[in-house]
CSV table of C-alpha atoms and ligand atoms in Angstrom, one decimal:
chain,number,residue,atom,x,y,z
A,1,MET,CA,81.4,127.6,98.0
A,2,ASN,CA,78.6,129.2,100.1
A,3,LYS,CA,75.0,128.8,99.1
A,4,LYS,CA,72.5,131.6,99.2
A,5,ILE,CA,68.9,132.1,98.2
A,6,ALA,CA,68.4,134.9,95.7
A,7,ILE,CA,65.0,136.5,95.1
A,8,LYS,CA,63.7,139.2,92.8
A,9,GLY,CA,60.7,140.4,94.6
A,10,GLY,CA,57.4,142.0,93.6
A,11,ASN,CA,55.6,139.1,91.9
A,12,PRO,CA,52.2,138.0,93.2
A,13,LEU,CA,52.0,134.2,93.8
A,14,ASN,CA,49.4,132.3,91.8
A,15,GLY,CA,48.9,128.5,91.3
A,16,GLU,CA,48.9,125.4,93.4
A,17,ILE,CA,51.3,124.1,96.1
A,18,ASN,CA,51.3,120.6,97.6
A,19,ILE,CA,52.1,120.3,101.3
A,20,SER,CA,54.6,117.7,102.6
A,21,GLY,CA,54.5,115.6,105.7
A,22,ALA,CA,54.8,117.4,109.1
A,23,LYS,CA,58.4,117.9,110.3
A,24,ASN,CA,57.5,117.9,114.0
A,25,ALA,CA,55.5,114.7,113.7
A,26,ALA,CA,58.1,112.9,111.6
A,27,VAL,CA,61.0,113.7,113.9
A,28,ALA,CA,59.1,112.1,116.8
A,29,ILE,CA,57.6,109.1,115.0
A,30,ILE,CA,61.0,108.0,113.6
A,31,PRO,CA,62.4,107.5,117.2
A,32,ALA,CA,59.1,105.9,118.1
A,33,ALA,CA,59.7,103.3,115.4
A,34,LEU,CA,62.6,102.0,117.7
A,35,LEU,CA,59.9,100.7,120.0
A,36,VAL,CA,58.4,98.5,117.3
A,37,ASP,CA,59.1,94.8,117.2
A,38,GLY,CA,58.7,94.5,113.4
A,39,VAL,CA,58.9,96.6,110.2
A,40,CYS,CA,57.4,100.1,110.3
A,41,ARG,CA,56.4,101.6,107.0
A,42,LEU,CA,56.1,105.4,107.2
A,43,GLU,CA,54.4,107.3,104.4
A,44,ASN,CA,54.3,111.1,103.6
A,45,ILE,CA,57.9,111.6,104.9
A,46,PRO,CA,59.1,115.1,104.1
A,47,ASN,CA,62.4,115.5,102.4
A,48,ILE,CA,64.1,117.8,104.9
A,49,VAL,CA,67.4,117.8,106.7
A,50,ASP,CA,66.0,117.3,110.2
A,51,VAL,CA,64.2,114.1,109.1
A,52,MET,CA,67.3,112.8,107.2
A,53,VAL,CA,69.4,113.4,110.3
A,54,GLN,CA,66.9,111.6,112.5
A,55,LEU,CA,67.0,108.7,110.1
A,56,ASP,CA,70.8,108.8,110.1
A,57,ILE,CA,70.7,108.6,113.9
A,58,VAL,CA,68.6,105.4,113.9
A,59,ARG,CA,70.6,104.0,111.0
A,60,GLY,CA,73.8,104.7,113.0
A,61,MET,CA,72.4,102.6,115.9
A,62,GLY,CA,71.9,99.6,113.6
A,63,ALA,CA,68.3,100.1,112.4
A,64,ASP,CA,67.6,99.0,108.8
A,65,VAL,CA,66.3,102.1,107.0
A,66,LYS,CA,65.1,101.7,103.4
A,67,PHE,CA,63.4,104.3,101.2
A,68,LEU,CA,60.7,102.6,99.0
A,69,THR,CA,59.8,105.9,97.3
A,70,PRO,CA,61.0,109.4,98.0
A,71,THR,CA,58.2,109.8,100.6
A,72,ILE,CA,57.9,106.2,102.0
A,73,VAL,CA,60.5,104.7,104.3
A,74,GLU,CA,60.7,101.4,106.1
A,75,ILE,CA,62.4,101.2,109.5
A,76,ASP,CA,63.2,97.8,111.0
A,77,SER,CA,64.9,98.2,114.4
A,78,ARG,CA,64.8,94.6,115.5
A,79,ASN,CA,68.6,94.3,115.2
A,80,LEU,CA,69.5,97.6,116.9
A,81,ASP,CA,73.0,97.1,118.2
A,82,ARG,CA,73.5,100.0,120.6
A,83,SER,CA,71.5,102.0,123.1
A,84,ASP,CA,73.5,105.2,122.7
A,85,PRO,CA,72.8,107.3,119.6
A,86,PRO,CA,75.7,108.9,117.8
A,87,PHE,CA,76.6,112.1,119.7
A,88,GLU,CA,77.7,114.2,116.8
A,89,LEU,CA,74.3,113.7,115.1
A,90,MET,CA,72.3,114.2,118.3
A,91,ARG,CA,73.8,117.7,118.6
A,92,LYS,CA,72.5,118.6,115.1
A,93,LEU,CA,68.9,118.8,116.0
A,94,ARG,CA,66.6,119.6,118.9
A,95,ALA,CA,64.2,116.8,118.2
A,96,SER,CA,67.0,114.2,118.9
A,97,TYR,CA,65.7,114.4,122.5
A,98,TYR,CA,62.9,112.0,121.5
A,99,LEU,CA,65.7,109.3,121.4
A,100,MET,CA,65.8,109.6,125.2
A,101,GLY,CA,62.2,108.6,125.7
A,102,ALA,CA,62.2,105.9,123.1
A,103,LEU,CA,65.5,104.3,124.2
A,104,LEU,CA,64.6,104.6,127.8
A,105,SER,CA,61.4,102.7,127.1
A,106,ARG,CA,63.3,100.0,125.1
A,107,TYR,CA,66.5,99.6,127.1
A,108,HIS,CA,65.8,101.4,130.5
A,109,ASP,CA,69.2,103.0,130.0
A,110,VAL,CA,70.4,105.7,127.6
A,111,GLU,CA,73.2,108.2,127.4
A,112,VAL,CA,72.7,111.1,125.0
A,113,ALA,CA,74.3,114.4,124.0
A,114,MET,CA,72.3,117.5,124.9
A,115,PRO,CA,70.2,118.2,121.8
A,116,GLY,CA,71.0,121.0,119.3
A,117,GLY,CA,68.5,122.8,117.0
A,118,CYS,CA,67.1,126.3,116.7
A,119,ASN,CA,68.2,128.7,119.4
A,120,PHE,CA,65.6,131.4,119.1
A,121,GLY,CA,64.4,131.5,122.7
A,122,GLY,CA,67.6,131.8,124.6
A,123,VAL,CA,67.8,128.7,126.7
A,124,ARG,CA,65.7,125.7,125.6
A,125,PRO,CA,65.4,123.6,128.7
A,126,ILE,CA,64.5,119.9,128.9
A,127,ASP,CA,63.9,119.9,132.7
A,128,LEU,CA,60.3,118.8,132.2
A,129,HIS,CA,61.3,115.8,130.1
A,130,ILE,CA,63.7,114.7,132.8
A,131,LYS,CA,61.1,115.3,135.6
A,132,GLY,CA,58.8,113.0,133.6
A,133,PHE,CA,61.4,110.2,133.2
A,134,GLU,CA,62.2,110.5,136.9
A,135,ALA,CA,58.5,110.2,137.9
A,136,LEU,CA,58.4,106.9,136.0
A,137,GLY,CA,61.3,105.6,138.0
A,138,ALA,CA,64.5,106.7,136.1
A,139,GLU,CA,67.5,108.3,137.6
A,140,THR,CA,69.3,111.0,135.6
A,141,ALA,CA,72.8,112.4,135.7
A,142,VAL,CA,74.4,115.2,133.7
A,143,LYS,CA,77.9,114.2,132.8
A,144,GLU,CA,81.0,116.1,131.6
A,145,GLY,CA,80.9,117.3,128.0
A,146,GLY,CA,77.1,117.9,127.9
A,147,PHE,CA,75.9,114.3,128.1
A,148,VAL,CA,72.8,113.2,130.0
A,149,CYS,CA,72.6,109.7,131.4
A,150,VAL,CA,69.1,108.3,132.1
A,151,LYS,CA,68.7,104.9,133.8
A,152,ALA,CA,65.8,103.0,135.2
A,153,GLU,CA,67.4,100.0,136.9
A,154,ASN,CA,64.0,98.6,138.2
A,155,GLY,CA,62.1,99.4,135.0
A,156,LEU,CA,59.6,102.2,134.3
A,157,HIS,CA,56.3,102.3,136.2
A,158,GLY,CA,53.2,104.4,135.3
A,159,LYS,CA,52.6,107.6,137.3
A,160,THR,CA,50.5,110.8,137.1
A,161,ILE,CA,52.7,113.6,135.9
A,162,PHE,CA,51.6,117.2,135.9
A,163,LEU,CA,53.5,119.5,133.5
A,164,ASP,CA,53.7,122.9,135.1
A,165,VAL,CA,54.5,124.4,131.7
A,166,VAL,CA,52.7,123.1,128.5
A,167,SER,CA,55.5,121.5,126.6
A,168,VAL,CA,55.3,119.7,123.3
A,169,GLY,CA,58.6,117.9,123.6
A,170,ALA,CA,58.0,116.8,127.2
A,171,THR,CA,54.5,115.5,126.4
A,172,MET,CA,55.8,113.4,123.5
A,173,ASN,CA,58.9,112.2,125.3
A,174,ILE,CA,56.9,111.1,128.3
A,175,MET,CA,54.4,109.4,126.0
A,176,LEU,CA,57.3,107.5,124.4
A,177,ALA,CA,58.8,106.4,127.7
A,178,ALA,CA,55.4,105.3,129.1
A,179,THR,CA,54.5,103.2,126.0
A,180,LEU,CA,56.2,100.1,127.2
A,181,ALA,CA,56.2,100.9,131.0
A,182,GLU,CA,54.3,98.9,133.6
A,183,GLY,CA,50.9,100.3,134.4
A,184,GLN,CA,49.2,103.6,133.6
A,185,THR,CA,50.8,107.0,133.1
A,186,VAL,CA,48.7,110.1,133.1
A,187,ILE,CA,50.1,113.3,131.7
A,188,GLU,CA,48.2,116.3,133.0
A,189,ASN,CA,48.4,119.8,131.4
A,190,ALA,CA,49.6,118.0,128.3
A,191,ALA,CA,50.3,119.9,125.0
A,192,LYS,CA,47.6,119.4,122.3
A,193,GLU,CA,49.5,120.2,119.0
A,194,PRO,CA,48.5,118.2,115.9
A,195,HIS,CA,51.8,116.3,116.1
A,196,ILE,CA,51.0,115.0,119.6
A,197,VAL,CA,47.9,113.4,118.2
A,198,ASP,CA,49.9,112.1,115.3
A,199,LEU,CA,52.4,110.4,117.5
A,200,ALA,CA,49.6,108.9,119.6
A,201,ASN,CA,47.9,107.6,116.5
A,202,PHE,CA,51.1,106.1,115.2
A,203,LEU,CA,51.8,104.4,118.6
A,204,ASN,CA,48.2,103.0,118.7
A,205,ALA,CA,48.4,101.8,115.1
A,206,MET,CA,51.4,99.7,116.3
A,207,GLY,CA,49.6,98.3,119.3
A,208,ALA,CA,50.1,100.9,122.1
A,209,ASN,CA,47.3,102.1,124.3
A,210,VAL,CA,47.3,105.9,124.4
A,211,MET,CA,44.0,107.8,125.1
A,212,GLY,CA,43.2,111.4,125.2
A,213,ALA,CA,45.9,112.9,122.9
A,214,GLY,CA,44.6,116.3,121.7
A,215,THR,CA,43.1,117.1,125.1
A,216,ASP,CA,45.1,118.2,128.1
A,217,VAL,CA,45.0,114.8,129.9
A,218,ILE,CA,46.7,111.9,128.1
A,219,LYS,CA,46.5,108.4,129.5
A,220,ILE,CA,49.1,105.8,128.4
A,221,THR,CA,48.6,102.2,129.6
A,222,GLY,CA,51.9,100.3,129.1
A,223,VAL,CA,51.9,97.3,126.7
A,224,GLU,CA,54.5,94.6,126.4
A,225,LYS,CA,55.5,95.2,122.8
A,226,LEU,CA,54.5,97.0,119.6
A,227,HIS,CA,54.0,95.3,116.3
A,228,GLY,CA,54.9,96.5,112.8
A,229,GLY,CA,52.6,98.3,110.5
A,230,THR,CA,52.0,101.2,108.0
A,231,TYR,CA,51.4,104.8,109.1
A,232,SER,CA,51.0,108.0,107.1
A,233,ILE,CA,52.3,111.2,108.7
A,234,ILE,CA,50.0,114.3,108.8
A,235,PRO,CA,50.5,117.3,106.5
A,236,ASP,CA,52.7,120.0,107.9
A,237,GLN,CA,50.6,122.8,109.5
A,238,ILE,CA,53.5,125.3,109.6
A,239,GLU,CA,54.6,124.6,106.0
A,240,ALA,CA,51.0,125.3,104.8
A,241,GLY,CA,50.8,128.4,107.1
A,242,THR,CA,54.0,129.7,105.6
A,243,TYR,CA,52.6,129.7,102.1
A,244,MET,CA,49.4,131.2,103.3
A,245,ALA,CA,51.4,134.1,104.9
A,246,ALA,CA,53.4,134.4,101.7
A,247,VAL,CA,50.4,135.1,99.6
A,248,ALA,CA,49.1,137.5,102.2
A,249,ALA,CA,52.4,139.4,101.8
A,250,THR,CA,52.7,139.3,98.0
A,251,GLY,CA,49.1,139.3,96.8
A,252,GLY,CA,47.7,136.7,94.3
A,253,SER,CA,45.9,133.5,94.9
A,254,LEU,CA,47.2,130.1,96.0
A,255,LEU,CA,45.5,126.7,96.2
A,256,ILE,CA,47.3,124.9,99.0
A,257,LYS,CA,46.8,121.1,98.8
A,258,ASN,CA,47.1,118.2,101.2
A,259,ILE,CA,46.2,120.1,104.4
A,260,ILE,CA,43.9,119.5,107.4
A,261,PRO,CA,41.6,122.5,107.7
A,262,LYS,CA,41.2,122.2,111.5
A,263,HIS,CA,45.0,122.7,112.0
A,264,LEU,CA,44.9,126.0,110.0
A,265,GLU,CA,41.9,127.7,111.7
A,266,CYS,CA,44.0,130.0,114.0
A,267,ILE,CA,46.1,131.1,111.0
A,268,SER,CA,43.2,131.7,108.6
A,269,THR,CA,41.4,133.8,111.3
A,270,LYS,CA,44.3,136.2,111.3
A,271,LEU,CA,44.6,136.2,107.5
A,272,VAL,CA,40.9,137.1,107.2
A,273,GLU,CA,41.4,140.0,109.6
A,274,MET,CA,44.2,141.1,107.3
A,275,GLY,CA,41.8,141.3,104.4
A,276,CYS,CA,42.5,137.9,102.7
A,277,GLU,CA,39.9,135.6,101.4
A,278,VAL,CA,40.3,132.0,102.7
A,279,THR,CA,38.2,129.1,101.5
A,280,TYR,CA,38.5,125.4,102.3
A,281,THR,CA,37.5,122.0,100.8
A,282,ASP,CA,38.2,118.8,102.8
A,283,ASP,CA,41.9,118.8,102.1
A,284,THR,CA,42.7,122.1,100.4
A,285,VAL,CA,42.7,125.8,101.3
A,286,ARG,CA,42.7,128.7,98.9
A,287,VAL,CA,44.1,132.0,100.1
A,288,THR,CA,43.6,135.1,97.9
A,289,ARG,CA,44.6,138.7,98.5
A,290,THR,CA,43.8,141.5,96.0
A,291,GLY,CA,43.3,144.6,98.2
A,292,GLU,CA,45.3,146.3,100.9
A,293,ILE,CA,46.6,144.5,104.0
A,294,HIS,CA,44.7,145.5,107.2
A,295,ARG,CA,46.5,145.7,110.5
A,296,THR,CA,45.9,143.1,113.2
A,297,ASN,CA,47.3,141.8,116.5
A,298,ILE,CA,48.7,138.3,117.1
A,299,LYS,CA,49.6,136.5,120.3
A,300,THR,CA,51.3,133.2,120.1
A,301,MET,CA,50.0,130.4,122.4
A,302,PRO,CA,50.2,126.6,122.7
A,303,TYR,CA,47.7,124.9,120.3
A,304,PRO,CA,44.9,125.6,119.6
A,305,GLY,CA,46.2,129.1,119.9
A,306,PHE,CA,48.3,130.8,117.3
A,307,PRO,CA,51.5,128.8,116.7
A,308,THR,CA,54.8,130.4,117.7
A,309,ASP,CA,56.4,128.7,114.7
A,310,MET,CA,54.2,131.0,112.4
A,311,GLN,CA,55.1,134.2,114.2
A,312,PRO,CA,58.0,135.4,112.0
A,313,GLN,CA,56.2,134.6,108.7
A,314,MET,CA,53.1,136.5,109.7
A,315,ALA,CA,55.2,139.5,110.6
A,316,ILE,CA,55.9,140.1,106.9
A,317,PRO,CA,52.3,141.0,105.8
A,318,LEU,CA,52.1,143.1,109.0
A,319,CYS,CA,55.2,145.1,108.0
A,320,LEU,CA,53.1,146.1,104.9
A,321,ALA,CA,49.7,146.6,106.6
A,322,GLN,CA,47.8,149.9,106.9
A,323,GLY,CA,48.5,151.1,110.4
A,324,ALA,CA,50.2,149.5,113.4
A,325,SER,CA,50.0,145.8,114.5
A,326,VAL,CA,51.3,144.2,117.7
A,327,ILE,CA,52.8,140.7,117.9
A,328,THR,CA,53.1,139.2,121.4
A,329,GLU,CA,55.3,136.1,121.8
A,330,GLY,CA,53.6,133.9,124.4
A,331,VAL,CA,55.7,130.7,124.2
A,332,TRP,CA,59.4,131.6,123.9
A,333,ASP,CA,61.3,134.2,126.0
A,334,SER,CA,62.3,136.0,122.8
A,335,ARG,CA,61.8,135.3,119.2
A,336,PHE,CA,62.3,138.6,117.5
A,337,ARG,CA,66.0,138.4,116.5
A,338,TYR,CA,64.8,138.4,112.8
A,339,VAL,CA,63.5,142.0,113.1
A,340,ASP,CA,67.0,143.5,112.6
A,341,GLU,CA,67.1,141.8,109.2
A,342,LEU,CA,63.7,143.3,108.3
A,343,ARG,CA,64.8,146.8,109.3
A,344,LYS,CA,67.5,146.4,106.7
A,345,MET,CA,64.6,146.1,104.2
A,346,GLY,CA,62.9,149.2,105.4
A,347,ALA,CA,60.5,147.7,108.0
A,348,GLU,CA,59.5,149.8,111.0
A,349,ILE,CA,59.5,147.6,114.1
A,350,HIS,CA,59.9,148.3,117.8
A,351,VAL,CA,60.6,145.4,120.1
A,352,ASP,CA,60.3,145.4,123.9
A,353,GLY,CA,60.9,142.0,125.3
A,354,LYS,CA,58.1,139.7,124.2
A,355,VAL,CA,56.2,142.4,122.3
A,356,ALA,CA,56.9,143.9,118.9
A,357,VAL,CA,55.0,146.8,117.3
A,358,PHE,CA,55.0,146.8,113.5
A,359,ASN,CA,54.2,150.2,111.9
A,360,GLY,CA,53.1,149.4,108.3
A,361,VAL,CA,55.2,150.8,105.5
A,362,ASP,CA,54.3,151.2,101.8
A,363,ARG,CA,57.0,148.9,100.6
A,364,LEU,CA,60.0,146.7,101.7
A,365,MET,CA,63.2,147.0,99.7
A,366,GLY,CA,65.4,144.0,98.8
A,367,ALA,CA,68.6,143.6,100.8
A,368,PRO,CA,71.2,141.0,101.8
A,369,VAL,CA,69.8,139.3,105.0
A,370,THR,CA,70.6,136.3,107.1
A,371,ALA,CA,68.3,133.4,108.1
A,372,TYR,CA,69.0,133.1,111.9
A,373,ASP,CA,66.8,130.1,112.4
A,374,LEU,CA,64.3,128.0,110.5
A,375,ARG,CA,61.1,130.1,110.7
A,376,ALA,CA,63.0,133.4,110.6
A,377,GLY,CA,64.5,132.0,107.4
A,378,ALA,CA,61.1,131.4,106.0
A,379,ALA,CA,60.1,135.0,107.0
A,380,MET,CA,63.2,136.3,105.1
A,381,ILE,CA,62.0,134.4,102.0
A,382,ILE,CA,58.5,135.9,102.3
A,383,ALA,CA,60.0,139.4,102.8
A,384,GLY,CA,62.2,139.0,99.7
A,385,LEU,CA,59.2,137.9,97.6
A,386,ALA,CA,57.1,140.9,98.8
A,387,ALA,CA,60.0,143.4,98.5
A,388,VAL,CA,60.9,145.7,95.6
A,389,GLY,CA,64.3,144.6,94.1
A,390,ASP,CA,66.8,141.9,95.0
A,391,THR,CA,67.2,140.0,98.2
A,392,THR,CA,69.9,137.5,99.1
A,393,ILE,CA,69.5,135.2,102.1
A,394,SER,CA,72.6,133.6,103.7
A,395,ASP,CA,72.7,130.7,106.2
A,396,THR,CA,70.1,128.8,104.2
A,397,ARG,CA,70.9,125.6,106.0
A,398,HIS,CA,68.4,126.6,108.7
A,399,ILE,CA,65.6,126.7,106.1
A,400,GLU,CA,66.6,123.3,104.6
A,401,ARG,CA,66.1,121.8,108.0
A,402,GLY,CA,62.4,122.2,107.8
A,403,TYR,CA,61.1,123.1,104.4
A,404,ASP,CA,60.7,120.5,101.6
A,405,ASP,CA,61.9,122.1,98.4
A,406,ILE,CA,60.7,125.6,99.3
A,407,VAL,CA,62.6,127.2,96.4
A,408,GLY,CA,61.1,124.8,93.8
A,409,LYS,CA,57.5,125.1,95.2
A,410,LEU,CA,57.7,128.9,95.1
A,411,ARG,CA,59.1,128.9,91.6
A,412,SER,CA,56.2,126.8,90.5
A,413,VAL,CA,53.7,129.5,91.6
A,414,GLY,CA,55.5,132.5,89.9
A,415,ALA,CA,58.2,133.5,92.4
A,416,ILE,CA,61.6,134.5,91.0
A,417,ILE,CA,63.8,132.7,93.4
A,418,GLU,CA,66.9,130.4,93.1
A,419,TYR,CA,69.9,129.1,94.9
A,420,VAL,CA,73.1,130.8,94.0
A,421,GLU,CA,76.7,129.7,94.8
A,422,VAL,CA,78.8,132.5,96.3
A,423,PRO,CA,82.5,131.8,95.8
A,424,GLY,CA,85.0,132.6,98.5
A,425,GLU,CA,82.6,133.3,101.4
A,426,ALA,CA,82.8,131.2,104.5
A,427,GLU,CA,79.5,130.3,106.0
B,1,UD1,C1,58.4,122.3,119.9
B,1,UD1,C2,58.7,122.5,118.4
B,1,UD1,C3,59.1,123.9,118.1
B,1,UD1,C4,58.0,124.9,118.7
B,1,UD1,C5,57.6,124.5,120.1
B,1,UD1,C6,56.4,125.3,120.7
B,1,UD1,C7,59.6,120.3,117.7
B,1,UD1,C8,60.8,119.5,117.3
B,1,UD1,N1,59.8,121.6,118.0
B,1,UD1,O1,59.6,122.6,120.5
B,1,UD1,O2,59.2,124.1,116.8
B,1,UD1,O3,58.4,126.2,118.6
B,1,UD1,O4,57.3,123.1,120.2
B,1,UD1,O5,55.3,125.0,119.9
B,1,UD1,O6,58.5,119.8,117.8
B,1,UD1,N2,60.0,124.3,128.5
B,1,UD1,C9,60.4,124.2,129.8
B,1,UD1,N3,61.0,123.0,130.2
B,1,UD1,C10,61.1,121.9,129.4
B,1,UD1,C11,60.6,122.1,128.0
B,1,UD1,C12,60.0,123.3,127.7
B,1,UD1,O7,60.4,125.1,130.6
B,1,UD1,O8,61.6,120.9,129.8
B,1,UD1,C13,59.4,125.6,128.1
B,1,UD1,C14,60.2,126.3,127.0
B,1,UD1,O9,61.2,127.1,127.5
B,1,UD1,C15,59.1,127.0,126.2
B,1,UD1,C16,57.8,126.2,126.4
B,1,UD1,O10,58.1,125.3,127.5
B,1,UD1,O11,58.9,128.3,126.8
B,1,UD1,C17,57.4,125.4,125.2
B,1,UD1,O12,58.5,124.6,124.8
B,1,UD1,P1,58.2,123.1,124.1
B,1,UD1,O13,56.7,123.1,123.8
B,1,UD1,O14,58.8,122.1,125.0
B,1,UD1,O15,59.0,123.3,122.8
B,1,UD1,P2,59.8,122.1,122.1
B,1,UD1,O16,59.2,120.8,122.3
B,1,UD1,O17,61.3,122.3,122.4
C-alpha cells in the first residue's frame, strides 16, 4: 500500500494551531546529549520522523532513551557502548552529521556514513565541517563505501576557525566538537539561525561555556564534562511560517500559538507586503487575509534574512498574486524543482538558475503532484488547499520527516485533507 495525501481545495483556514518543537534544533540537541555525563531531559520534542531516527541512532549506540510523555524524552548516554553510529540510520537523514562533532568530542575517534536527507540543492557538501574538525587537531579520511573517518589522536585543541561560507551545520558541528576540547575555539562568520542559539543554550544549561551564539563570532571554551539537566526546545520557526504562508494562500484567519515573534519577523514582513494582516502577542501570531494577494519579491539569505526553508511555501500565495513576483534563492544552488509540480496545477512560473518569476494566475487547479523534498511537500499541501478541486500528493514520507501531524492540524482549522491508501502502487 502506498500512502498519499488527498486534499479538496478552496476552503479558507480559520481557527488555532499549536506549533511543535523545532526540528533543526532537536536533531542537533539529541546528539549533543551524548556529551552529557548524566540524564538529559528534553521537553517540546516534535513527533516527526527525523527526530525519531536521530533518537533511534543514539539508542542503537547504547543510550537509554525514554519518553515520559509524547513530547518529553530522557536520554542517558553514560553507558554508550560504541563510537560508531549505525550506518543504515545515518544515511536516512542529513542531520546525522551532528553525530560526528558530538562523538569526536567524546571519543576523539568516529567513523560515520555520509549523511542522507533532502537533496534539493544538488550537492550538499560537508567540507566546512571537516575543515573545522581538522583545525581542532583531527585527521579525516574518506573510506570506500562513502564512510568518513575522523580521528584526533592527540585530543582536540581550541583554534580560531573562519567559515568562508555561512553554514548552519558546520557552525553547530564545530560547536559540538569544541565543547569538551582543550582551550578556546572561536568560530568566525558563524551562522546565526535560532537553532544555533538553542544548541548553545542547551550546552550552557548542561555546563558548557559557549558565548556569542546568535552573532557571527561564537567563542567556546572547552570544559571537562557536562552534567545532566532539563531543557525545552524552541518552537519551530519554519512550521509556524508554513501555516502563515498557508493562510496567505487560502484566505481566512489563523491564530498560531507557541511561537517566538522575533524568529518570524522576516516572514511577516513579506506577508504584510502581500496584503495580510499580522499581529503578535508574546507567544502567538495571528495572520489574516481577506482581500487580494499583492505581488512581492523574496530573496533567501542566512538568518536574519528570509529563510530558504520557507521559499517553496511562500511561492504558493505568489502564484495567486496580482502581477509578477520574483524569488531569488540565495542559499542553495537550486531549489526550484517543485515548480514543475505547480505548473501541473496551472501556475505560470519561469525559472532561470537561482531566480524564478511567478506570474500570478486567478486560480490553481487540483492535480496529482509529488513531494520532492520536505519543504516542497509542504508547498504542495498549501497549493492543494488553495486550489479549486482535488489534489493528491505522493511521496509524503518527505513531509513526515519534518511536520508534526500536519494533516491533523490543518483539519482542525477547516481544511479538507486526509491520508489515503492507494493499493497496488509502488512508492
Ligand atoms: C541547514 C538546515 C536546512 C537549511 C539550511 C540553510 C538542518 C538539519 N538543515 O542545512 O534545512 O536549508 O541549514 O538554512 O538544520 N556549505 C558548504 N560546505 C559545507 C556546508 C555547507 O559549502 O561544509 C554550503 C551549502 O552548499 C549551502 C550553504 O553552505 O550553499 C548553507 O548550507 P548549511 O547552512 O550548511 O546547510 P545545512 O546545515 O546542511
